[in-house]
mmCIF file of C-alpha atoms in Angstrom:
data_model
loop_
_atom_site.group_PDB
_atom_site.id
_atom_site.type_symbol
_atom_site.label_atom_id
_atom_site.label_comp_id
_atom_site.label_asym_id
_atom_site.label_seq_id
_atom_site.Cartn_x
_atom_site.Cartn_y
_atom_site.Cartn_z
ATOM 1 C CA MET A 1 82.024 -157.173 -40.484
ATOM 2 C CA PHE A 2 80.818 -154.685 -37.866
ATOM 3 C CA SER A 3 84.407 -153.615 -37.125
ATOM 4 C CA ASP A 4 84.836 -152.770 -40.815
ATOM 5 C CA PHE A 5 81.671 -150.683 -40.765
ATOM 6 C CA PHE A 6 82.867 -148.954 -37.594
ATOM 7 C CA ARG A 7 86.282 -148.041 -39.050
ATOM 8 C CA TYR A 8 84.643 -146.846 -42.256
ATOM 9 C CA SER A 9 82.229 -144.613 -40.291
ATOM 10 C CA VAL A 10 85.031 -143.151 -38.142
ATOM 11 C CA ASN A 11 87.079 -142.346 -41.249
ATOM 12 C CA ASN A 12 84.109 -140.564 -42.819
ATOM 13 C CA LEU A 13 83.659 -138.406 -39.710
ATOM 14 C CA ARG A 14 87.373 -137.597 -39.660
ATOM 15 C CA LYS A 15 87.262 -136.437 -43.280
ATOM 16 C CA ARG A 16 84.673 -133.843 -42.250
ATOM 17 C CA ARG A 17 86.121 -132.807 -38.882
ATOM 18 C CA LEU A 18 84.769 -129.250 -38.810
ATOM 19 C CA ARG A 19 81.237 -130.330 -39.689
ATOM 20 C CA SER A 20 81.399 -133.162 -37.146
ATOM 21 C CA TRP A 21 82.527 -130.802 -34.353
ATOM 22 C CA LEU A 22 79.874 -128.227 -35.192
ATOM 23 C CA THR A 23 77.236 -130.976 -35.203
ATOM 24 C CA MET A 24 78.375 -132.268 -31.812
ATOM 25 C CA LEU A 25 78.380 -128.736 -30.371
ATOM 26 C CA GLY A 26 74.644 -128.721 -29.724
ATOM 27 C CA ILE A 27 74.805 -132.157 -28.117
ATOM 28 C CA PHE A 28 77.658 -131.491 -25.727
ATOM 29 C CA ILE A 29 76.319 -128.060 -24.714
ATOM 30 C CA GLY A 30 72.986 -129.670 -23.829
ATOM 31 C CA ILE A 31 74.595 -132.621 -22.046
ATOM 32 C CA ALA A 32 77.033 -130.326 -20.183
ATOM 33 C CA SER A 33 74.108 -128.167 -19.026
ATOM 34 C CA VAL A 34 72.153 -131.178 -17.777
ATOM 35 C CA VAL A 35 75.150 -132.750 -16.004
ATOM 36 C CA ALA A 36 76.348 -129.515 -14.352
ATOM 37 C CA LEU A 37 72.911 -128.314 -13.243
ATOM 38 C CA VAL A 38 71.705 -131.705 -12.023
ATOM 39 C CA GLY A 39 75.014 -132.311 -10.204
ATOM 40 C CA LEU A 40 74.912 -128.907 -8.503
ATOM 41 C CA GLY A 41 71.220 -129.309 -7.732
ATOM 42 C CA GLN A 42 71.783 -132.738 -6.190
ATOM 43 C CA GLY A 43 74.731 -131.439 -4.173
ATOM 44 C CA LEU A 44 72.727 -128.471 -2.905
ATOM 45 C CA GLU A 45 69.803 -130.733 -2.044
ATOM 46 C CA ASN A 46 72.064 -133.120 -0.109
ATOM 47 C CA ALA A 47 73.715 -130.240 1.757
ATOM 48 C CA VAL A 48 70.439 -128.557 2.706
ATOM 49 C CA LEU A 49 68.707 -131.801 3.639
ATOM 50 C CA GLY A 50 71.808 -132.812 5.589
ATOM 51 C CA GLN A 51 71.598 -129.621 7.624
ATOM 52 C CA PHE A 52 67.927 -130.231 8.348
ATOM 53 C CA SER A 53 68.662 -133.845 9.252
ATOM 54 C CA SER A 54 71.286 -132.646 11.716
ATOM 55 C CA LEU A 55 68.523 -130.848 13.600
ATOM 56 C CA GLY A 56 67.277 -134.255 14.668
ATOM 57 C CA SER A 57 63.949 -135.935 14.052
ATOM 58 C CA ASP A 58 62.736 -135.290 17.603
ATOM 59 C CA LYS A 59 62.141 -131.531 17.266
ATOM 60 C CA ILE A 60 58.962 -129.552 16.679
ATOM 61 C CA THR A 61 59.149 -125.936 15.513
ATOM 62 C CA VAL A 62 56.474 -123.251 15.688
ATOM 63 C CA GLN A 63 56.574 -120.045 13.640
ATOM 64 C CA ALA A 64 54.121 -117.301 12.751
ATOM 65 C CA LEU A 65 52.803 -117.850 9.228
ATOM 66 C CA GLY A 66 54.597 -115.519 6.825
ATOM 67 C CA GLY A 67 56.751 -114.261 9.667
ATOM 68 C CA SER A 68 59.649 -111.965 8.860
ATOM 69 C CA PHE A 69 62.811 -110.822 10.569
ATOM 70 C CA GLY A 70 61.783 -107.188 10.325
ATOM 71 C CA PRO A 71 60.768 -104.951 13.230
ATOM 72 C CA PRO A 72 57.789 -106.179 15.250
ATOM 73 C CA GLY A 73 54.590 -104.532 14.156
ATOM 74 C CA SER A 74 55.916 -103.837 10.662
ATOM 75 C CA SER A 75 53.255 -106.104 9.141
ATOM 76 C CA SER A 76 49.786 -107.419 9.899
ATOM 77 C CA ILE A 77 51.151 -110.839 10.842
ATOM 78 C CA ALA A 78 50.076 -112.104 14.260
ATOM 79 C CA GLU A 79 53.463 -112.642 15.884
ATOM 80 C CA LEU A 80 54.365 -115.297 18.406
ATOM 81 C CA THR A 81 54.832 -114.180 22.002
ATOM 82 C CA LEU A 82 56.134 -115.586 25.273
ATOM 83 C CA LYS A 83 52.526 -116.565 26.100
ATOM 84 C CA ASP A 84 52.608 -118.949 23.144
ATOM 85 C CA VAL A 85 55.863 -120.416 24.470
ATOM 86 C CA GLU A 86 54.172 -121.176 27.787
ATOM 87 C CA VAL A 87 51.243 -122.795 25.961
ATOM 88 C CA VAL A 88 53.642 -125.109 24.111
ATOM 89 C CA ARG A 89 55.520 -125.907 27.336
ATOM 90 C CA ARG A 90 52.288 -127.138 28.896
ATOM 91 C CA VAL A 91 51.770 -129.716 26.144
ATOM 92 C CA LYS A 92 52.493 -133.194 27.473
ATOM 93 C CA GLY A 93 55.437 -135.022 25.893
ATOM 94 C CA PHE A 94 58.141 -132.363 25.609
ATOM 95 C CA GLU A 95 61.547 -132.844 27.203
ATOM 96 C CA VAL A 96 62.465 -129.175 26.804
ATOM 97 C CA VAL A 97 60.948 -126.173 25.014
ATOM 98 C CA THR A 98 62.763 -122.951 24.160
ATOM 99 C CA ASN A 99 62.339 -119.876 21.989
ATOM 100 C CA ARG A 100 64.610 -117.785 19.788
ATOM 101 C CA VAL A 101 64.579 -114.129 18.809
ATOM 102 C CA LEU A 102 66.008 -113.399 15.350
ATOM 103 C CA LYS A 103 66.434 -109.917 13.883
ATOM 104 C CA SER A 104 68.303 -108.248 11.041
ATOM 105 C CA ALA A 105 70.253 -105.250 12.321
ATOM 106 C CA PRO A 106 73.053 -102.832 11.356
ATOM 107 C CA VAL A 107 76.405 -104.022 12.688
ATOM 108 C CA GLU A 108 79.326 -101.580 12.702
ATOM 109 C CA ILE A 109 82.817 -103.070 12.686
ATOM 110 C CA GLY A 110 85.519 -100.425 12.465
ATOM 111 C CA ASP A 111 84.605 -98.190 9.534
ATOM 112 C CA GLN A 112 82.440 -100.854 7.867
ATOM 113 C CA LEU A 113 78.673 -101.206 8.184
ATOM 114 C CA PHE A 114 76.988 -104.584 7.687
ATOM 115 C CA PHE A 115 73.397 -105.747 8.001
ATOM 116 C CA GLU A 116 73.455 -109.125 9.707
ATOM 117 C CA PHE A 117 71.193 -111.508 11.569
ATOM 118 C CA VAL A 118 71.315 -111.166 15.333
ATOM 119 C CA ALA A 119 70.053 -114.212 17.234
ATOM 120 C CA SER A 120 69.342 -114.866 20.882
ATOM 121 C CA LEU A 121 70.713 -117.609 23.097
ATOM 122 C CA PRO A 122 68.342 -118.727 25.862
ATOM 123 C CA GLN A 123 69.767 -118.532 29.366
ATOM 124 C CA PRO A 124 68.196 -121.519 31.177
ATOM 125 C CA PRO A 125 70.839 -124.318 30.984
ATOM 126 C CA GLU A 126 68.615 -127.009 29.392
ATOM 127 C CA GLU A 127 67.286 -124.632 26.741
ATOM 128 C CA ARG A 128 70.753 -123.268 26.021
ATOM 129 C CA LYS A 129 72.138 -126.791 25.605
ATOM 130 C CA LEU A 130 69.326 -127.656 23.175
ATOM 131 C CA VAL A 131 70.207 -124.718 20.898
ATOM 132 C CA ILE A 132 73.989 -125.228 21.061
ATOM 133 C CA ASP A 133 73.767 -128.990 20.455
ATOM 134 C CA THR A 134 71.205 -128.680 17.656
ATOM 135 C CA LEU A 135 73.179 -126.049 15.736
ATOM 136 C CA LYS A 136 76.542 -127.637 16.653
ATOM 137 C CA ILE A 137 77.915 -124.318 17.907
ATOM 138 C CA LYS A 138 81.604 -124.459 18.864
ATOM 139 C CA ALA A 139 84.238 -121.795 19.484
ATOM 140 C CA GLU A 140 87.035 -121.517 16.928
ATOM 141 C CA LYS A 141 88.578 -118.633 18.893
ATOM 142 C CA GLY A 142 87.819 -117.400 22.381
ATOM 143 C CA ARG A 143 84.856 -118.935 24.192
ATOM 144 C CA LEU A 144 81.111 -119.428 24.042
ATOM 145 C CA LEU A 145 78.770 -116.956 25.686
ATOM 146 C CA LYS A 146 78.025 -117.465 29.366
ATOM 147 C CA PRO A 147 74.474 -116.946 30.674
ATOM 148 C CA GLU A 148 75.655 -114.040 32.839
ATOM 149 C CA ASP A 149 77.389 -112.183 29.972
ATOM 150 C CA GLY A 150 76.015 -108.681 29.420
ATOM 151 C CA HIS A 151 77.079 -106.609 26.424
ATOM 152 C CA LYS A 152 79.036 -109.452 24.877
ATOM 153 C CA VAL A 153 78.553 -111.360 21.632
ATOM 154 C CA PHE A 154 79.691 -114.527 19.876
ATOM 155 C CA ILE A 155 80.019 -114.102 16.101
ATOM 156 C CA GLY A 156 80.145 -116.292 12.996
ATOM 157 C CA HIS A 157 83.405 -117.238 11.284
ATOM 158 C CA LYS A 158 82.554 -115.580 7.964
ATOM 159 C CA LEU A 159 81.632 -112.258 9.565
ATOM 160 C CA ALA A 160 84.796 -112.246 11.671
ATOM 161 C CA ASN A 161 86.911 -112.781 8.560
ATOM 162 C CA ASP A 162 85.012 -110.586 6.100
ATOM 163 C CA LYS A 163 87.291 -109.344 3.307
ATOM 164 C CA LEU A 164 86.052 -105.757 3.753
ATOM 165 C CA LEU A 165 87.586 -105.605 7.224
ATOM 166 C CA LYS A 166 91.108 -104.256 7.666
ATOM 167 C CA LYS A 167 91.880 -107.217 9.913
ATOM 168 C CA PRO A 168 89.939 -110.243 11.208
ATOM 169 C CA ILE A 169 87.923 -109.791 14.377
ATOM 170 C CA GLU A 170 89.550 -111.334 17.431
ATOM 171 C CA PRO A 171 88.150 -112.081 20.898
ATOM 172 C CA GLY A 172 88.298 -108.853 22.885
ATOM 173 C CA ASP A 173 87.480 -106.610 19.908
ATOM 174 C CA SER A 174 84.374 -104.432 19.957
ATOM 175 C CA ILE A 175 81.512 -104.103 17.491
ATOM 176 C CA THR A 176 78.510 -101.773 17.512
ATOM 177 C CA ILE A 177 74.919 -102.993 17.168
ATOM 178 C CA GLN A 178 71.967 -100.601 17.179
ATOM 179 C CA GLY A 179 74.349 -97.880 18.393
ATOM 180 C CA GLU A 180 75.566 -99.880 21.415
ATOM 181 C CA LYS A 181 79.040 -101.375 21.839
ATOM 182 C CA PHE A 182 79.516 -105.096 22.428
ATOM 183 C CA GLU A 183 82.646 -107.072 23.230
ATOM 184 C CA VAL A 184 83.355 -110.128 21.068
ATOM 185 C CA VAL A 185 84.101 -113.083 23.368
ATOM 186 C CA GLY A 186 84.498 -115.710 20.665
ATOM 187 C CA VAL A 187 84.350 -116.650 16.990
ATOM 188 C CA MET A 188 82.281 -119.635 15.856
ATOM 189 C CA GLU A 189 83.695 -122.588 13.958
ATOM 190 C CA PRO A 190 82.503 -122.564 10.323
ATOM 191 C CA LEU A 191 79.136 -124.291 9.906
ATOM 192 C CA GLY A 192 79.052 -124.143 6.104
ATOM 193 C CA SER A 193 75.900 -122.012 6.039
ATOM 194 C CA PRO A 194 76.074 -118.395 4.755
ATOM 195 C CA GLN A 195 73.475 -117.302 7.301
ATOM 196 C CA PHE A 196 74.901 -119.045 10.371
ATOM 197 C CA ASP A 197 78.504 -118.191 9.481
ATOM 198 C CA ARG A 198 77.657 -114.473 9.673
ATOM 199 C CA VAL A 199 75.335 -114.545 12.673
ATOM 200 C CA VAL A 200 75.784 -112.489 15.838
ATOM 201 C CA LEU A 201 74.724 -114.349 19.001
ATOM 202 C CA MET A 202 73.869 -112.617 22.270
ATOM 203 C CA ASN A 203 72.027 -113.584 25.430
ATOM 204 C CA GLU A 204 68.250 -113.369 25.192
ATOM 205 C CA ASP A 205 67.710 -110.794 27.948
ATOM 206 C CA VAL A 206 70.336 -108.485 26.426
ATOM 207 C CA MET A 207 68.774 -108.836 22.978
ATOM 208 C CA ARG A 208 65.254 -108.095 24.240
ATOM 209 C CA ASP A 209 66.488 -104.905 25.922
ATOM 210 C CA LEU A 210 68.544 -103.849 22.887
ATOM 211 C CA PHE A 211 65.681 -104.209 20.406
ATOM 212 C CA ASP A 212 62.878 -103.431 22.887
ATOM 213 C CA LEU A 213 61.227 -106.818 22.397
ATOM 214 C CA PRO A 214 59.780 -107.762 25.794
ATOM 215 C CA GLU A 215 57.378 -110.430 24.451
ATOM 216 C CA PHE A 216 58.289 -111.065 20.802
ATOM 217 C CA VAL A 217 59.311 -114.590 19.711
ATOM 218 C CA SER A 218 60.614 -115.563 16.244
ATOM 219 C CA VAL A 219 60.489 -119.330 16.635
ATOM 220 C CA ILE A 220 59.603 -121.904 19.287
ATOM 221 C CA VAL A 221 61.553 -125.168 19.344
ATOM 222 C CA GLY A 222 60.581 -128.200 21.383
ATOM 223 C CA LYS A 223 62.374 -131.515 21.842
ATOM 224 C CA VAL A 224 60.001 -134.434 22.407
ATOM 225 C CA GLN A 225 60.630 -137.207 24.927
ATOM 226 C CA ASN A 226 59.393 -140.020 22.687
ATOM 227 C CA ILE A 227 59.834 -139.742 18.904
ATOM 228 C CA GLU A 228 56.925 -142.155 18.379
ATOM 229 C CA GLU A 229 54.554 -139.583 19.901
ATOM 230 C CA ILE A 230 55.722 -136.628 17.790
ATOM 231 C CA ASP A 231 52.605 -136.596 15.570
ATOM 232 C CA ARG A 232 50.295 -136.624 18.593
ATOM 233 C CA ILE A 233 52.320 -133.860 20.264
ATOM 234 C CA GLN A 234 52.257 -131.797 17.078
ATOM 235 C CA GLU A 235 48.450 -131.983 16.936
ATOM 236 C CA ASP A 236 48.177 -131.089 20.643
ATOM 237 C CA VAL A 237 50.363 -128.021 20.069
ATOM 238 C CA LYS A 238 48.171 -126.926 17.155
ATOM 239 C CA ARG A 239 44.973 -127.434 19.142
ATOM 240 C CA LYS A 240 46.165 -125.510 22.198
ATOM 241 C CA LEU A 241 47.648 -122.659 20.160
ATOM 242 C CA ARG A 242 44.389 -122.328 18.199
ATOM 243 C CA LYS A 243 42.540 -121.978 21.487
ATOM 244 C CA GLU A 244 45.078 -119.488 22.915
ATOM 245 C CA ARG A 245 45.153 -117.351 19.756
ATOM 246 C CA GLY A 246 41.414 -117.588 19.039
ATOM 247 C CA VAL A 247 41.630 -119.052 15.542
ATOM 248 C CA LYS A 248 39.668 -121.854 13.895
ATOM 249 C CA LYS A 249 41.077 -125.042 12.412
ATOM 250 C CA GLY A 250 42.267 -124.367 8.876
ATOM 251 C CA GLU A 251 42.655 -120.640 9.622
ATOM 252 C CA GLU A 252 45.807 -120.882 11.743
ATOM 253 C CA ASP A 253 48.131 -117.866 11.777
ATOM 254 C CA PHE A 254 50.999 -120.094 12.878
ATOM 255 C CA ASP A 255 52.836 -123.116 11.489
ATOM 256 C CA VAL A 256 53.782 -126.212 13.492
ATOM 257 C CA ARG A 257 56.226 -128.531 11.762
ATOM 258 C CA THR A 258 58.429 -131.537 12.333
ATOM 259 C CA PRO A 259 61.831 -132.002 10.599
ATOM 260 C CA LYS A 260 60.287 -134.717 8.407
ATOM 261 C CA GLN A 261 57.723 -132.267 7.043
ATOM 262 C CA LEU A 262 60.427 -129.674 6.383
ATOM 263 C CA LEU A 263 62.515 -132.267 4.551
ATOM 264 C CA ASP A 264 59.537 -133.358 2.440
ATOM 265 C CA SER A 265 58.820 -129.732 1.501
ATOM 266 C CA PHE A 266 62.405 -129.143 0.416
ATOM 267 C CA ARG A 267 62.502 -132.376 -1.574
ATOM 268 C CA THR A 268 59.370 -131.308 -3.447
ATOM 269 C CA ILE A 269 60.859 -127.890 -4.212
ATOM 270 C CA PHE A 270 64.148 -129.391 -5.423
ATOM 271 C CA THR A 271 62.312 -131.902 -7.627
ATOM 272 C CA ILE A 272 60.334 -129.120 -9.311
ATOM 273 C CA VAL A 273 63.435 -126.953 -9.805
ATOM 274 C CA GLN A 274 65.436 -129.835 -11.281
ATOM 275 C CA ALA A 275 62.569 -130.718 -13.635
ATOM 276 C CA ILE A 276 62.501 -127.123 -14.907
ATOM 277 C CA VAL A 277 66.295 -127.067 -15.302
ATOM 278 C CA ILE A 278 66.332 -130.345 -17.240
ATOM 279 C CA GLY A 279 63.474 -129.090 -19.414
ATOM 280 C CA ILE A 280 65.454 -125.971 -20.338
ATOM 281 C CA ALA A 281 68.598 -128.003 -21.069
ATOM 282 C CA ALA A 282 66.521 -130.411 -23.177
ATOM 283 C CA ILE A 283 65.905 -127.589 -25.656
ATOM 284 C CA SER A 284 69.632 -127.581 -26.430
ATOM 285 C CA LEU A 285 69.541 -131.357 -26.900
ATOM 286 C CA ILE A 286 66.667 -131.033 -29.362
ATOM 287 C CA VAL A 287 68.667 -128.459 -31.323
ATOM 288 C CA GLY A 288 71.634 -130.855 -31.290
ATOM 289 C CA ALA A 289 69.459 -133.729 -32.494
ATOM 290 C CA VAL A 290 68.154 -131.612 -35.377
ATOM 291 C CA GLY A 291 71.777 -130.760 -36.192
ATOM 292 C CA ILE A 292 72.680 -134.455 -36.422
ATOM 293 C CA THR A 293 69.696 -135.121 -38.696
ATOM 294 C CA ASN A 294 70.688 -132.227 -40.953
ATOM 295 C CA THR A 295 74.325 -133.357 -41.083
ATOM 296 C CA MET A 296 73.383 -136.924 -41.965
ATOM 297 C CA TYR A 297 71.007 -135.798 -44.734
ATOM 298 C CA THR A 298 73.838 -133.667 -46.131
ATOM 299 C CA ALA A 299 76.201 -136.654 -45.921
ATOM 300 C CA VAL A 300 73.728 -138.813 -47.858
ATOM 301 C CA LEU A 301 73.469 -136.211 -50.626
ATOM 302 C CA GLU A 302 77.254 -135.796 -50.823
ATOM 303 C CA ARG A 303 77.932 -139.527 -50.890
ATOM 304 C CA THR A 304 75.201 -140.662 -53.273
ATOM 305 C CA LYS A 305 77.676 -142.040 -55.823
ATOM 306 C CA GLU A 306 79.670 -143.683 -53.035
ATOM 307 C CA ILE A 307 76.489 -145.428 -51.888
ATOM 308 C CA GLY A 308 75.843 -146.549 -55.472
ATOM 309 C CA ILE A 309 79.335 -148.029 -55.767
ATOM 310 C CA MET A 310 78.947 -149.864 -52.447
ATOM 311 C CA LYS A 311 75.631 -151.349 -53.573
ATOM 312 C CA SER A 312 76.991 -152.307 -56.990
ATOM 313 C CA ILE A 313 79.732 -154.399 -55.391
ATOM 314 C CA GLY A 314 77.311 -156.236 -53.120
ATOM 315 C CA ALA A 315 76.486 -153.993 -50.133
ATOM 316 C CA ARG A 316 72.962 -154.671 -48.844
ATOM 317 C CA ASN A 317 70.424 -152.098 -47.689
ATOM 318 C CA LYS A 318 71.021 -153.031 -44.054
ATOM 319 C CA ASP A 319 74.791 -152.554 -44.536
ATOM 320 C CA ILE A 320 74.274 -148.987 -45.789
ATOM 321 C CA LEU A 321 71.791 -148.382 -42.959
ATOM 322 C CA THR A 322 74.318 -149.688 -40.418
ATOM 323 C CA VAL A 323 77.131 -147.423 -41.689
ATOM 324 C CA PHE A 324 75.079 -144.235 -41.440
ATOM 325 C CA MET A 325 73.509 -145.234 -38.113
ATOM 326 C CA ILE A 326 76.994 -145.811 -36.670
ATOM 327 C CA GLU A 327 78.057 -142.352 -37.850
ATOM 328 C CA SER A 328 75.053 -140.617 -36.278
ATOM 329 C CA GLY A 329 75.409 -142.667 -33.088
ATOM 330 C CA LEU A 330 79.088 -141.702 -32.819
ATOM 331 C CA LEU A 331 78.210 -138.018 -33.203
ATOM 332 C CA GLY A 332 75.798 -138.351 -30.288
ATOM 333 C CA LEU A 333 78.117 -140.496 -28.153
ATOM 334 C CA VAL A 334 81.255 -138.383 -28.585
ATOM 335 C CA GLY A 335 79.228 -135.208 -28.060
ATOM 336 C CA GLY A 336 77.785 -136.767 -24.901
ATOM 337 C CA ILE A 337 81.193 -137.791 -23.522
ATOM 338 C CA ILE A 338 82.594 -134.308 -24.120
ATOM 339 C CA GLY A 339 79.454 -132.849 -22.522
ATOM 340 C CA ILE A 340 79.835 -135.071 -19.448
ATOM 341 C CA ILE A 341 83.477 -134.036 -18.983
ATOM 342 C CA LEU A 342 82.583 -130.370 -19.493
ATOM 343 C CA GLY A 343 79.576 -130.579 -17.157
ATOM 344 C CA VAL A 344 81.559 -132.230 -14.348
ATOM 345 C CA THR A 345 84.320 -129.638 -14.775
ATOM 346 C CA ILE A 346 81.852 -126.730 -14.629
ATOM 347 C CA GLY A 347 80.188 -128.221 -11.548
ATOM 348 C CA LYS A 348 83.455 -128.719 -9.675
ATOM 349 C CA LEU A 349 84.757 -125.249 -10.614
ATOM 350 C CA THR A 350 81.482 -123.728 -9.378
ATOM 351 C CA GLU A 351 81.854 -125.614 -6.087
ATOM 352 C CA ILE A 352 85.465 -124.462 -5.637
ATOM 353 C CA GLY A 353 84.594 -120.889 -6.638
ATOM 354 C CA SER A 354 81.680 -120.676 -4.189
ATOM 355 C CA LYS A 355 83.849 -121.911 -1.327
ATOM 356 C CA ALA A 356 86.547 -119.367 -2.150
ATOM 357 C CA ALA A 357 84.170 -116.439 -2.706
ATOM 358 C CA MET A 358 81.461 -117.077 -0.110
ATOM 359 C CA GLY A 359 82.988 -119.604 2.249
ATOM 360 C CA THR A 360 79.924 -121.829 1.968
ATOM 361 C CA THR A 361 79.804 -125.593 1.604
ATOM 362 C CA LEU A 362 76.144 -125.551 0.580
ATOM 363 C CA ILE A 363 77.027 -125.316 -3.108
ATOM 364 C CA GLN A 364 78.463 -128.729 -3.888
ATOM 365 C CA ALA A 365 78.652 -130.744 -7.089
ATOM 366 C CA ASN A 366 77.486 -134.300 -6.540
ATOM 367 C CA PHE A 367 77.718 -136.605 -9.575
ATOM 368 C CA ASN A 368 76.263 -140.100 -9.498
ATOM 369 C CA PRO A 369 78.408 -142.420 -11.704
ATOM 370 C CA LEU A 370 75.298 -144.307 -12.825
ATOM 371 C CA MET A 371 73.715 -141.008 -13.862
ATOM 372 C CA LEU A 372 76.801 -140.101 -15.917
ATOM 373 C CA ILE A 373 76.783 -143.513 -17.631
ATOM 374 C CA GLY A 374 73.070 -143.119 -18.310
ATOM 375 C CA VAL A 375 73.643 -139.678 -19.842
ATOM 376 C CA GLY A 376 76.319 -141.150 -22.135
ATOM 377 C CA ILE A 377 73.970 -143.919 -23.291
ATOM 378 C CA PHE A 378 71.168 -141.393 -23.717
ATOM 379 C CA SER A 379 73.328 -139.175 -25.950
ATOM 380 C CA PHE A 380 74.193 -142.207 -28.106
ATOM 381 C CA ILE A 381 70.503 -143.063 -28.444
ATOM 382 C CA ILE A 382 69.732 -139.456 -29.426
ATOM 383 C CA GLY A 383 72.352 -139.710 -32.164
ATOM 384 C CA VAL A 384 70.990 -143.012 -33.467
ATOM 385 C CA ILE A 385 67.382 -141.795 -33.490
ATOM 386 C CA SER A 386 68.350 -138.496 -35.133
ATOM 387 C CA GLY A 387 70.217 -140.322 -37.888
ATOM 388 C CA TYR A 388 67.589 -142.985 -38.560
ATOM 389 C CA LEU A 389 65.617 -141.214 -41.310
ATOM 390 C CA PRO A 390 68.701 -140.064 -43.276
ATOM 391 C CA SER A 391 70.180 -143.570 -42.901
ATOM 392 C CA LYS A 392 66.953 -145.151 -44.132
ATOM 393 C CA ARG A 393 66.948 -142.855 -47.151
ATOM 394 C CA ALA A 394 70.561 -143.785 -47.956
ATOM 395 C CA ALA A 395 69.730 -147.494 -47.675
ATOM 396 C CA SER A 396 66.695 -147.162 -49.969
ATOM 397 C CA LEU A 397 68.635 -145.623 -52.876
ATOM 398 C CA ARG A 398 68.737 -147.824 -55.979
ATOM 399 C CA PRO A 399 72.282 -148.497 -57.279
ATOM 400 C CA VAL A 400 71.512 -147.103 -60.768
ATOM 401 C CA ASP A 401 70.009 -143.866 -59.408
ATOM 402 C CA ALA A 402 72.854 -143.477 -56.899
ATOM 403 C CA LEU A 403 75.556 -143.895 -59.566
ATOM 404 C CA ARG A 404 73.878 -141.214 -61.690
ATOM 405 C CA GLY A 405 74.290 -138.873 -58.677
#
């Protein structure tokens, strides 16, 4: 019996192909938006959280609150200094503590001018190893910087192969930073991060002289000896820095964080963003649901006599209800399936396009099969719910009234 109802419903939808497609349009646009945006959001979240996870759970970072990469003294922010680094080093429980200097600067390569991040590499062996191992820095061409290197730099893969350049940068080429020439000793293997893949690395002493930054520190990084003591060490760092910088608890002008706290912050941000995105896409689904309701009401009006004939030959109210509910459910289900296919396609094309255009692996489309199945079921339910009232009206028609039209 149900198979007969199903075939009958499919035939009715086929007879009105244009109306059926227009009705499904709102559904599959909404579903495609949800699938593509959630997939891209999940992929981006996984990529970003993966990069933070790669930093290791045994690190503590210290930064000035609201710190920028602009020139020192350009804002009222109390910057970190080498004195703060020494304070952190004196905290019991660290295996090694280092600092980084990060600045945005004009970089001239041939006849092209770029503004890129310049970052320091510490020269003490243990500190240098911490930075290189944490960021997974490897040479694709040439070699890594040596502690004794003077006016020499190690640059990111994306910068070395920028499309605006006449030819890729090779080891031995020269670039100009802040008006001074530097020899490129190596090109970094791609890290998949837009920022790191365009970075310019130089030794810390050279960078401090170049930018006239004798004491300035962008970030302090410490590796703890025992991961189980990281919370205690974090609190000790806060307490000693408050004392050194003369600030009260709750009024700190610096931020001390562990990777876990950074991950939690990013997860919260991604959850909020995805909720907003889904909310926006839901508007399209509501429009699609209203479209199904309108289409089914129109179908009931057009097929009033048909309903009367069916009832006069023995069709029950629940049979009429079933036929129209199947039709509305199919509109939702087919619209959902098309939306899923379209959403996955958009997500994958965006991923491929971002890799080709920006060389980044941060933008990835990650689709959970269970999520896709759930979306398909959800679209079917939307169709059924949207068609319930028109179906109920069709089922409640009396045979005599229906035959009169």
